[in-house]
Short mmCIF file of C-alpha atoms in Angstrom, two decimals:
data_model
loop_
_atom_site.label_atom_id
_atom_site.label_comp_id
_atom_site.label_asym_id
_atom_site.label_seq_id
_atom_site.Cartn_x
_atom_site.Cartn_y
_atom_site.Cartn_z
CA UNK A 196 9.96 80.24 -51.36
CA UNK A 197 12.53 77.53 -51.63
CA UNK A 198 10.73 75.93 -54.52
CA UNK A 199 10.52 79.03 -56.78
CA UNK A 200 14.07 80.08 -55.91
CA UNK A 201 15.42 76.64 -56.72
CA UNK A 202 13.49 76.70 -59.99
CA UNK A 203 14.97 80.07 -60.95
CA UNK A 204 18.50 78.91 -60.12
CA UNK A 205 17.98 75.73 -62.10
CA UNK A 206 16.74 77.68 -65.10
CA UNK A 207 19.77 80.02 -64.90
CA UNK A 208 22.21 77.13 -64.78
CA UNK A 209 20.38 75.46 -67.62
CA UNK A 210 20.69 78.59 -69.76
CA UNK A 211 24.41 78.83 -69.02
CA UNK A 212 24.93 75.17 -69.85
CA UNK A 213 22.89 75.66 -73.00
CA UNK A 214 25.39 78.38 -74.03
CA UNK A 215 28.45 76.45 -72.83
CA UNK A 216 27.63 73.14 -74.48
CA UNK A 217 28.23 74.19 -78.10
CA UNK A 218 31.45 75.91 -77.05
CA UNK A 219 32.70 72.68 -75.45
CA UNK A 220 31.71 70.72 -78.54
CA UNK A 221 33.56 73.18 -80.78
CA UNK A 222 36.68 73.00 -78.59
CA UNK A 223 36.68 69.20 -78.64
CA UNK A 224 36.13 69.21 -82.40
CA UNK A 225 39.04 71.60 -82.86
CA UNK A 226 41.25 69.40 -80.67
CA UNK A 227 40.27 66.32 -82.67
CA UNK A 228 41.15 68.07 -85.93
CA UNK A 229 44.66 68.98 -84.76
CA UNK A 230 46.95 66.64 -86.66
CA UNK A 231 50.63 67.11 -87.40
CA UNK A 232 51.65 66.92 -91.08
CA UNK A 233 53.43 63.72 -92.08
CA UNK A 234 56.15 63.08 -94.65
CA UNK A 235 55.17 62.43 -98.26
CA UNK A 236 55.84 59.13 -100.08
CA UNK A 237 58.13 58.96 -103.08
CA UNK A 238 55.99 59.53 -106.15
CA UNK A 239 56.49 58.33 -109.72
CA UNK A 240 57.62 61.82 -110.78
CA UNK A 241 60.55 61.96 -108.38
CA UNK A 242 62.66 65.11 -108.48
CA UNK A 243 66.06 64.11 -109.91
CA UNK A 244 67.74 66.73 -107.71
CA UNK A 245 67.80 65.28 -104.19
CA UNK A 246 69.38 66.30 -100.92
CA UNK A 247 72.01 63.57 -100.71
CA UNK A 248 75.46 62.89 -99.32
CA UNK A 249 77.21 63.58 -102.62
CA UNK A 250 76.58 67.32 -102.10
CA UNK A 251 79.07 67.25 -99.25
CA UNK A 252 82.05 66.64 -101.53
CA UNK A 253 82.89 69.92 -103.23
CA UNK A 254 85.68 71.41 -105.33
CA UNK A 255 88.59 71.73 -102.87
CA UNK A 256 89.86 74.84 -104.67
CA UNK A 257 93.49 75.87 -105.08
CA UNK A 258 94.18 75.13 -101.40
CA UNK A 259 92.94 71.53 -101.88
CA UNK A 260 90.93 71.87 -98.69
CA UNK A 261 87.71 70.26 -97.43
CA UNK A 262 86.19 71.31 -94.07
CA UNK A 263 83.48 69.41 -92.18
CA UNK A 264 81.70 70.97 -89.18
CA UNK A 265 79.97 69.17 -86.31
CA UNK A 266 77.69 71.29 -84.11
CA UNK A 267 76.59 69.72 -80.82
CA UNK A 268 73.35 70.13 -78.94
CA UNK A 269 72.98 72.38 -75.92
CA UNK A 270 70.20 74.94 -76.46
CA UNK A 271 71.01 78.55 -77.31
CA UNK A 272 74.55 78.24 -75.96
CA UNK A 273 75.20 75.54 -78.61
CA UNK A 274 73.59 77.79 -81.23
CA UNK A 275 75.82 80.70 -80.16
CA UNK A 276 78.96 78.54 -80.15
CA UNK A 277 78.23 77.19 -83.64
CA UNK A 278 77.36 80.66 -84.94
CA UNK A 279 80.64 82.01 -83.55
CA UNK A 280 82.60 79.35 -85.42
CA UNK A 281 80.79 80.14 -88.68
CA UNK A 282 81.59 83.81 -88.17
CA UNK A 283 85.27 83.09 -87.50
CA UNK A 284 85.57 80.88 -90.60
CA UNK A 285 83.97 83.66 -92.66
CA UNK A 286 86.72 85.99 -91.43
CA UNK A 287 89.56 83.53 -92.14
CA UNK A 288 91.08 84.16 -95.61
CA UNK A 289 92.73 81.43 -97.65
CA UNK A 290 96.03 81.88 -99.49
CA UNK A 291 94.43 80.72 -102.73
CA UNK A 292 91.61 83.24 -102.40
CA UNK A 293 88.23 83.17 -100.72
CA UNK A 294 87.38 82.27 -97.13
CA UNK A 295 87.72 79.08 -95.17
CA UNK A 296 83.94 79.07 -94.74
CA UNK A 297 83.61 78.62 -98.51
CA UNK A 298 85.40 75.25 -98.22
CA UNK A 299 82.92 73.79 -95.73
CA UNK A 300 81.36 70.78 -97.42
CA UNK A 301 79.09 69.52 -94.62
CA UNK A 302 77.58 70.81 -91.39
CA UNK A 303 76.25 67.97 -89.24
CA UNK A 304 74.20 69.35 -86.37
CA UNK A 305 72.23 68.25 -83.33
CA UNK A 306 69.47 70.04 -81.40
CA UNK A 307 70.57 73.62 -80.57
CA UNK A 308 73.40 73.43 -83.11
CA UNK A 309 70.83 72.89 -85.88
CA UNK A 310 69.60 76.49 -85.76
CA UNK A 311 72.73 78.31 -87.03
CA UNK A 312 73.60 75.37 -89.31
CA UNK A 313 70.20 75.32 -91.02
CA UNK A 314 70.01 79.11 -91.22
CA UNK A 315 73.40 79.38 -92.92
CA UNK A 316 72.76 76.51 -95.35
CA UNK A 317 69.45 78.13 -96.33
CA UNK A 318 70.35 81.84 -96.38
CA UNK A 319 74.13 82.03 -96.70
CA UNK A 320 75.85 85.24 -95.57
CA UNK A 321 72.55 86.82 -94.52
CA UNK A 322 73.17 84.74 -91.40
CA UNK A 323 75.77 87.21 -90.14
CA UNK A 324 73.33 90.11 -89.97
CA UNK A 325 70.05 88.29 -89.27
CA UNK A 326 70.59 85.23 -87.10
CA UNK A 327 71.64 86.87 -83.83
CA UNK A 328 68.75 89.36 -83.56
CA UNK A 329 66.23 86.89 -84.98
CA UNK A 330 67.14 83.93 -82.77
CA UNK A 331 70.08 84.30 -80.36
CA UNK A 332 68.84 87.47 -78.65
CA UNK A 333 65.25 86.28 -78.49
CA UNK A 334 63.42 84.58 -75.62
CA UNK A 335 62.60 81.54 -77.75
CA UNK A 336 61.86 79.42 -74.69
CA UNK A 337 59.36 81.90 -73.29
CA UNK A 338 57.56 82.24 -76.61
CA UNK A 339 57.37 78.45 -76.95
CA UNK A 340 55.86 78.19 -73.46
CA UNK A 341 53.35 80.85 -74.41
CA UNK A 342 52.25 78.86 -77.44
CA UNK A 343 52.02 75.58 -75.55
CA UNK A 344 50.07 76.96 -72.58
CA UNK A 345 47.96 79.56 -74.36
CA UNK A 346 44.27 78.74 -74.99
CA UNK A 347 44.74 77.74 -78.64
CA UNK A 348 47.81 75.64 -77.85
CA UNK A 349 46.16 73.81 -74.97
CA UNK A 350 43.16 72.95 -77.15
CA UNK A 351 45.30 71.64 -80.02
CA UNK A 352 47.49 69.66 -77.64
CA UNK A 353 44.44 67.68 -76.53
CA UNK A 354 44.86 65.73 -79.78
CA UNK A 355 46.89 62.52 -79.61
CA UNK A 356 48.29 63.32 -83.05
CA UNK A 357 49.61 66.78 -82.30
CA UNK A 358 52.32 67.38 -79.71
CA UNK A 359 54.45 70.15 -78.27
CA UNK A 360 57.18 69.60 -80.87
CA UNK A 361 54.59 70.16 -83.61
CA UNK A 362 53.82 73.56 -82.07
CA UNK A 363 57.56 74.20 -81.84
CA UNK A 364 58.01 73.33 -85.52
CA UNK A 365 55.32 75.86 -86.48
CA UNK A 366 57.06 78.51 -84.37
CA UNK A 367 60.51 77.77 -85.85
CA UNK A 368 59.01 77.99 -89.33
CA UNK A 369 57.44 81.40 -88.68
CA UNK A 370 60.57 82.69 -86.97
CA UNK A 371 63.36 81.30 -89.16
CA UNK A 372 62.48 79.11 -92.14
CA UNK A 373 59.32 80.58 -93.69
CA UNK A 374 58.04 77.40 -95.32
CA UNK A 375 61.44 76.22 -96.63
CA UNK A 376 61.86 72.53 -97.37
CA UNK A 377 64.83 70.31 -98.09
CA UNK A 378 63.94 70.75 -101.74
CA UNK A 379 64.87 74.41 -101.38
CA UNK A 380 68.26 73.31 -100.08
CA UNK A 381 68.63 70.76 -102.90
CA UNK A 382 67.96 73.44 -105.52
CA UNK A 383 69.90 76.13 -103.65
CA UNK A 384 73.43 77.34 -104.40
CA UNK A 385 75.90 74.48 -104.79
CA UNK A 386 78.44 76.53 -102.85
CA UNK A 387 76.45 76.09 -99.63
CA UNK A 388 77.38 73.19 -97.33
CA UNK A 389 75.34 70.01 -97.07
CA UNK A 390 73.14 70.27 -93.96
CA UNK A 391 72.80 67.05 -91.94
CA UNK A 392 70.20 67.27 -89.17
CA UNK A 393 70.45 64.41 -86.66
CA UNK A 394 67.58 63.03 -84.57
CA UNK A 395 67.13 59.75 -82.66
CA UNK A 396 64.73 56.93 -83.56
CA UNK A 397 63.32 56.12 -80.11
CA UNK A 398 62.52 52.48 -80.95
CA UNK A 399 66.15 51.46 -81.38
CA UNK A 400 68.16 54.44 -80.11
CA UNK A 401 69.86 54.80 -83.50
CA UNK A 402 70.60 58.15 -85.18
CA UNK A 403 68.20 59.27 -87.89
CA UNK A 404 69.63 61.71 -90.44
CA UNK A 405 67.51 63.95 -92.63
CA UNK A 406 69.13 62.92 -95.92
CA UNK A 407 67.51 61.36 -98.96
CA UNK A 408 69.55 58.19 -98.39
CA UNK A 409 67.80 57.79 -95.02
CA UNK A 410 64.39 58.74 -96.45
CA UNK A 411 64.83 56.17 -99.23
CA UNK A 412 64.73 53.48 -96.52
CA UNK A 413 61.21 54.60 -95.55
CA UNK A 414 60.09 55.27 -99.16
CA UNK A 415 59.71 58.98 -98.54
CA UNK A 416 60.49 62.22 -100.38
CA UNK A 417 62.81 64.44 -98.33
CA UNK A 418 62.54 67.30 -100.81
CA UNK A 419 58.97 67.97 -99.68
CA UNK A 420 59.77 67.85 -95.96
CA UNK A 421 59.92 71.14 -93.98
CA UNK A 422 63.28 72.07 -92.46
CA UNK A 423 61.44 73.35 -89.38
CA UNK A 424 60.09 69.88 -88.58
CA UNK A 425 63.52 68.28 -88.89
CA UNK A 426 64.97 70.88 -86.50
CA UNK A 427 62.05 70.29 -84.11
CA UNK A 428 62.74 66.55 -84.15
CA UNK A 429 66.44 67.03 -83.48
CA UNK A 430 65.73 69.32 -80.51
CA UNK A 431 62.79 67.35 -79.05
CA UNK A 432 64.24 66.85 -75.58
CA UNK A 433 62.22 64.15 -73.78
CA UNK A 434 59.45 65.18 -71.38
CA UNK A 435 59.79 68.89 -72.22
CA UNK A 436 59.00 68.25 -75.89
CA UNK A 437 57.32 65.38 -77.69
CA UNK A 438 58.72 63.11 -80.44
CA UNK A 439 58.05 63.97 -84.08
CA UNK A 440 56.29 61.29 -86.13
CA UNK A 441 57.19 60.06 -89.62
CA UNK A 442 55.19 57.61 -91.69
CA UNK A 443 57.00 54.59 -93.08
CA UNK A 444 56.08 54.31 -96.77
CA UNK A 445 58.57 51.53 -97.53
CA UNK A 446 57.30 48.62 -99.58
CA UNK A 447 57.84 45.05 -98.35
CA UNK A 448 61.49 44.06 -98.69
CA UNK A 449 60.86 40.48 -99.86
CA UNK A 450 63.18 39.59 -102.70
CA UNK A 451 65.15 42.81 -102.34
CA UNK A 452 68.89 42.20 -102.36
CA UNK A 453 70.93 43.79 -99.60
CA UNK A 454 73.24 46.54 -100.90
CA UNK A 455 76.74 45.36 -101.69
CA UNK A 456 79.23 47.10 -99.41
CA UNK A 457 82.89 47.70 -100.21
CA UNK A 458 85.22 45.24 -98.45
CA UNK A 459 86.87 46.35 -95.23
CA UNK A 460 90.48 47.35 -95.50
CA UNK A 461 92.03 45.97 -92.33
CA UNK A 462 89.87 47.81 -89.77
CA UNK A 463 87.93 45.13 -87.92
CA UNK A 464 86.63 47.83 -85.54
CA UNK A 465 84.10 48.78 -88.22
CA UNK A 466 82.53 45.31 -88.41
CA UNK A 467 80.08 45.89 -85.56
CA UNK A 468 79.19 49.33 -86.91
CA UNK A 469 78.26 47.85 -90.29
CA UNK A 470 76.15 45.17 -88.61
CA UNK A 471 74.34 47.71 -86.41
CA UNK A 472 73.61 49.88 -89.45
CA UNK A 473 72.20 46.90 -91.35
CA UNK A 474 69.97 45.97 -88.41
CA UNK A 475 68.61 49.52 -88.17
CA UNK A 476 67.91 49.60 -91.91
CA UNK A 477 66.02 46.29 -91.69
CA UNK A 478 63.52 47.87 -89.28
CA UNK A 479 62.62 50.54 -91.83
CA UNK A 480 62.05 47.91 -94.51
CA UNK A 481 59.37 46.21 -92.41
CA UNK A 482 56.65 48.84 -92.77
CA UNK A 483 53.93 46.39 -91.71
CA UNK A 484 55.50 46.03 -88.25
CA UNK A 485 56.77 49.62 -88.13
CA UNK A 486 54.29 51.86 -90.00
CA UNK A 487 55.45 54.93 -88.08
CA UNK A 488 58.73 56.24 -86.69
CA UNK A 489 58.97 58.57 -83.72
CA UNK A 490 62.01 60.82 -83.53
CA UNK A 491 63.41 62.62 -80.49
CA UNK A 492 66.43 64.74 -79.59
CA UNK A 493 69.52 63.82 -81.58
CA UNK A 494 71.64 64.08 -78.43
CA UNK A 495 70.09 60.85 -77.14
CA UNK A 496 72.13 58.87 -79.67
CA UNK A 497 74.98 61.25 -80.56
CA UNK A 498 75.25 64.76 -79.18
CA UNK A 499 78.17 65.69 -81.49
CA UNK A 500 76.60 64.76 -84.83
CA UNK A 501 79.65 62.62 -85.70
CA UNK A 502 78.15 59.15 -85.60
CA UNK A 503 76.64 59.44 -89.06
CA UNK A 504 80.09 60.23 -90.46
CA UNK A 505 81.63 57.33 -88.55
CA UNK A 506 78.92 54.98 -89.85
CA UNK A 507 79.53 56.26 -93.39
CA UNK A 508 83.25 55.50 -93.10
CA UNK A 509 82.36 52.00 -91.90
CA UNK A 510 79.95 51.48 -94.83
CA UNK A 511 82.70 52.55 -97.23
CA UNK A 512 85.03 49.92 -95.84
CA UNK A 513 87.18 52.16 -93.65
CA UNK A 514 89.28 55.29 -93.89
CA UNK A 515 91.44 53.87 -96.67
CA UNK A 516 88.58 53.83 -99.18
CA UNK A 517 87.34 57.25 -98.04
CA UNK A 518 90.80 58.78 -98.38
CA UNK A 519 91.22 57.29 -101.85
CA UNK A 520 87.99 59.01 -102.89
CA UNK A 521 89.05 62.32 -101.38
CA UNK A 522 92.44 62.16 -103.06
CA UNK A 523 90.79 61.50 -106.44
CA UNK A 524 88.62 64.57 -105.80
CA UNK A 525 91.75 66.69 -105.30
CA UNK A 526 91.61 66.99 -101.49
CA UNK A 527 94.88 66.86 -99.59
CA UNK A 528 93.70 68.53 -96.35
CA UNK A 529 90.63 67.25 -94.50
CA UNK A 530 89.55 69.40 -91.53
CA UNK A 531 87.11 68.05 -88.95
CA UNK A 532 85.93 70.84 -86.61
CA UNK A 533 83.90 69.61 -83.62
CA UNK A 534 81.97 72.37 -81.82
CA UNK A 535 81.07 70.91 -78.45
CA UNK A 536 78.80 72.89 -76.11
CA UNK A 537 78.45 70.13 -73.50
CA UNK A 538 78.21 71.17 -69.86
CA UNK A 539 80.92 70.21 -67.37
CA UNK A 540 80.10 71.81 -64.01
CA UNK A 541 81.31 71.36 -60.47
CA UNK A 542 79.52 68.50 -58.73
CA UNK A 543 78.32 70.43 -55.69
CA UNK A 544 76.31 67.44 -54.43
CA UNK A 545 79.59 65.62 -53.78
CA UNK A 546 80.51 68.27 -51.20
CA UNK A 547 77.52 67.91 -48.87
CA UNK A 548 75.78 64.98 -47.11
CA UNK A 549 72.29 66.13 -48.18
CA UNK A 550 70.30 63.86 -50.45
CA UNK A 551 70.24 65.28 -54.01
CA UNK A 552 66.83 66.29 -55.31
CA UNK A 553 65.21 64.42 -58.18
CA UNK A 554 65.85 67.38 -60.48
CA UNK A 555 69.54 67.40 -59.52
CA UNK A 556 69.86 63.67 -60.21
CA UNK A 557 68.20 63.96 -63.63
CA UNK A 558 70.40 66.91 -64.60
CA UNK A 559 73.57 65.25 -63.33
CA UNK A 560 72.89 61.92 -65.05
CA UNK A 561 71.89 63.61 -68.31
CA UNK A 562 75.10 65.66 -68.41
CA UNK A 563 77.23 62.68 -67.38
CA UNK A 564 75.76 60.39 -70.05
CA UNK A 565 76.13 63.03 -72.76
CA UNK A 566 79.76 63.69 -71.82
CA UNK A 567 80.48 59.96 -71.68
CA UNK A 568 78.93 59.49 -75.13
CA UNK A 569 80.90 62.45 -76.50
CA UNK A 570 84.19 61.05 -75.21
CA UNK A 571 83.38 57.65 -76.67
CA UNK A 572 82.58 59.08 -80.09
CA UNK A 573 85.68 61.28 -80.21
CA UNK A 574 87.86 58.36 -79.10
CA UNK A 575 86.36 56.08 -81.76
CA UNK A 576 87.06 58.56 -84.55
CA UNK A 577 90.56 59.36 -83.32
CA UNK A 578 91.45 55.69 -82.76
CA UNK A 579 90.22 54.62 -86.18
CA UNK A 580 92.21 57.43 -87.81
CA UNK A 581 95.34 56.52 -85.84
CA UNK A 582 95.08 52.82 -86.74
CA UNK A 583 94.56 53.68 -90.42
CA UNK A 584 97.59 56.00 -90.41
CA UNK A 585 99.75 53.30 -88.83
CA UNK A 586 98.63 50.74 -91.38
CA UNK A 587 99.26 53.08 -94.28
CA UNK A 588 102.74 53.84 -92.97
CA UNK A 589 103.54 50.13 -92.68
CA UNK A 590 102.19 49.26 -96.14
CA UNK A 591 103.38 52.33 -98.05
CA UNK A 592 105.46 51.63 -101.13
CA UNK A 593 107.84 54.02 -102.93
CA UNK A 594 105.86 56.14 -105.36
CA UNK A 595 102.51 55.73 -103.58
CA UNK A 596 100.52 58.99 -103.56
CA UNK A 597 100.24 60.86 -100.28
CA UNK A 598 96.98 60.53 -98.39
CA UNK A 599 95.08 63.65 -97.30
CA UNK A 600 96.27 65.07 -94.00
CA UNK A 601 93.58 65.13 -91.31
CA UNK A 602 93.23 68.05 -88.88
CA UNK A 603 91.02 67.29 -85.87
CA UNK A 604 89.94 70.60 -84.31
CA UNK A 605 87.98 70.56 -81.04
CA UNK A 606 86.17 73.76 -80.00
CA UNK A 607 84.80 73.49 -76.47
CA UNK A 608 84.85 75.42 -73.22
CA UNK A 609 87.37 72.90 -71.91
CA UNK A 610 89.87 74.66 -74.17
CA UNK A 611 89.79 77.76 -71.94
CA UNK A 612 93.04 77.81 -69.96
CA UNK A 613 91.91 79.98 -67.04
CA UNK A 614 89.91 77.84 -64.57
CA UNK A 615 87.68 80.69 -63.33
CA UNK A 616 86.82 81.80 -66.87
CA UNK A 617 86.23 78.20 -67.92
CA UNK A 618 83.80 77.71 -65.04
CA UNK A 619 82.01 80.93 -66.00
CA UNK A 620 81.40 79.64 -69.51
CA UNK A 621 80.33 76.22 -68.29
CA UNK A 622 77.64 77.94 -66.24
CA UNK A 623 76.05 79.53 -69.32
CA UNK A 624 72.64 77.79 -69.40
CA UNK A 625 71.46 75.52 -72.19
CA UNK A 626 67.94 76.99 -72.27
CA UNK A 627 66.67 78.78 -75.40
CA UNK A 628 66.93 82.19 -73.75
CA UNK A 629 70.43 83.59 -73.31
CA UNK A 630 69.90 87.30 -73.76
CA UNK A 631 72.12 89.56 -75.84
CA UNK A 632 75.02 89.91 -73.40
CA UNK A 633 75.48 86.18 -72.79
CA UNK A 634 74.96 85.32 -76.46
CA UNK A 635 77.63 87.81 -77.60
CA UNK A 636 79.88 86.53 -74.82
CA UNK A 637 79.71 82.94 -76.17
CA UNK A 638 79.97 83.98 -79.84
CA UNK A 639 83.17 85.94 -79.21
CA UNK A 640 84.70 83.11 -77.17
CA UNK A 641 83.89 80.58 -79.94
CA UNK A 642 85.97 82.56 -82.44
CA UNK A 643 88.82 82.86 -79.95
CA UNK A 644 88.80 79.14 -79.14
CA UNK A 645 88.95 78.26 -82.82
CA UNK A 646 91.78 80.69 -83.53
CA UNK A 647 93.83 79.32 -80.62
CA UNK A 648 93.24 75.62 -81.29
CA UNK A 649 96.63 73.92 -81.88
CA UNK A 650 95.28 71.90 -84.82
CA UNK A 651 93.71 74.98 -86.40
CA UNK A 652 96.98 76.90 -85.98
CA UNK A 653 98.81 74.01 -87.64
CA UNK A 654 96.33 74.09 -90.53
CA UNK A 655 96.88 77.83 -91.05
CA UNK A 656 100.64 77.31 -91.00
CA UNK A 657 100.44 74.46 -93.52
CA UNK A 658 98.18 76.50 -95.81
CA UNK A 659 100.66 79.36 -95.80
CA UNK A 660 103.66 77.11 -96.45
CA UNK A 661 104.60 76.54 -100.10
CA UNK A 662 104.03 72.96 -101.29
CA UNK A 663 107.07 70.68 -101.04
CA UNK A 664 108.98 70.01 -104.25
CA UNK A 665 108.11 66.63 -105.81
#
């Protein structure tokens, strides 16, 4: 009997394999076909309207005011903090008419801060009725996990050219951006701020900004690039999410003259910055050696989104040249508002002799490095401004025009006076799943922190004071 039974079993298995084989082939074929879309090259019929830095300088209005926002990374808590600041600026009237939000020229954002920044730059005031229920109150993290570990996601992720951040980009597009590209921003209302999304080029650790000036270096057309993919790149935290790939379409740089930069005006601290920027640009020009770029979380190079501005000031030759340009544009008040959602928690591992777990070490080192980088960036900006102001004071001649006054506003949980309340906010997680109560909690506190900031209070006082007689 063993022989017939074995034959029957063998035939049954064979039939099952016969049915399973084409399914396996189809699955493997589907996985092989999964390829993330790449950026388009610059074509001969280039759109004359591009998404460039010059959009960030707007009419300062009767209050002669220009505001620049910097939204840090930090998951949904960063998104809530940035959204709360936008909401507060929308509710802050100006003596000359309009709202302070209308004088925002640029929003530079990283990772979680990109979501409210991109939504506002794309949709304007719809943000204040749509963004919270669409994104802040939603379990974005859970839905992303579902896509990554569902059957279709697992099959597509078998491809070496399609990663978890590509799935995330598709999800962000369906949820928030609905096929919008940077071309839609370029052709959108001129009253909207310039959106600067910051990622990190993993080969050199340098910031990569989604602006046409940066895309020119790789011979690519930013107008045709989806906003969702830029946001996915900026929030591609290593290990959890994968880098986003760009193709380098730059032609060989042989015979191409290096751009002529304005001379420095007494600030030697910018020399190294200019050299580092030139080195980074040279990599993009060598498309034979670097045919692709891989971009990860912007917080790896600059979690505040300020480094691009600092590099721009260096390229312009220092604050003196930048202030001259602002003054010619009619600006006499420049407001830099930094919205910093970084975590500063109690170091409980310092209180016990137990060996910290690997997860604890990774979390602690990540937070420490981000906070160290944030302090370094803020100190660099503040120091360069202070040195410039001292030089201008020493060199000022009678009759010289006044330079724009700079207001440096820092919105962070460190600004909460009560230690217990401050600790409560620091414990708000950075995951993309806050829930309605926690999200509203952070949004309300963001507005309060901005209103109570000493520099912001000084700005309001100066705006309400009549101009001094000439």
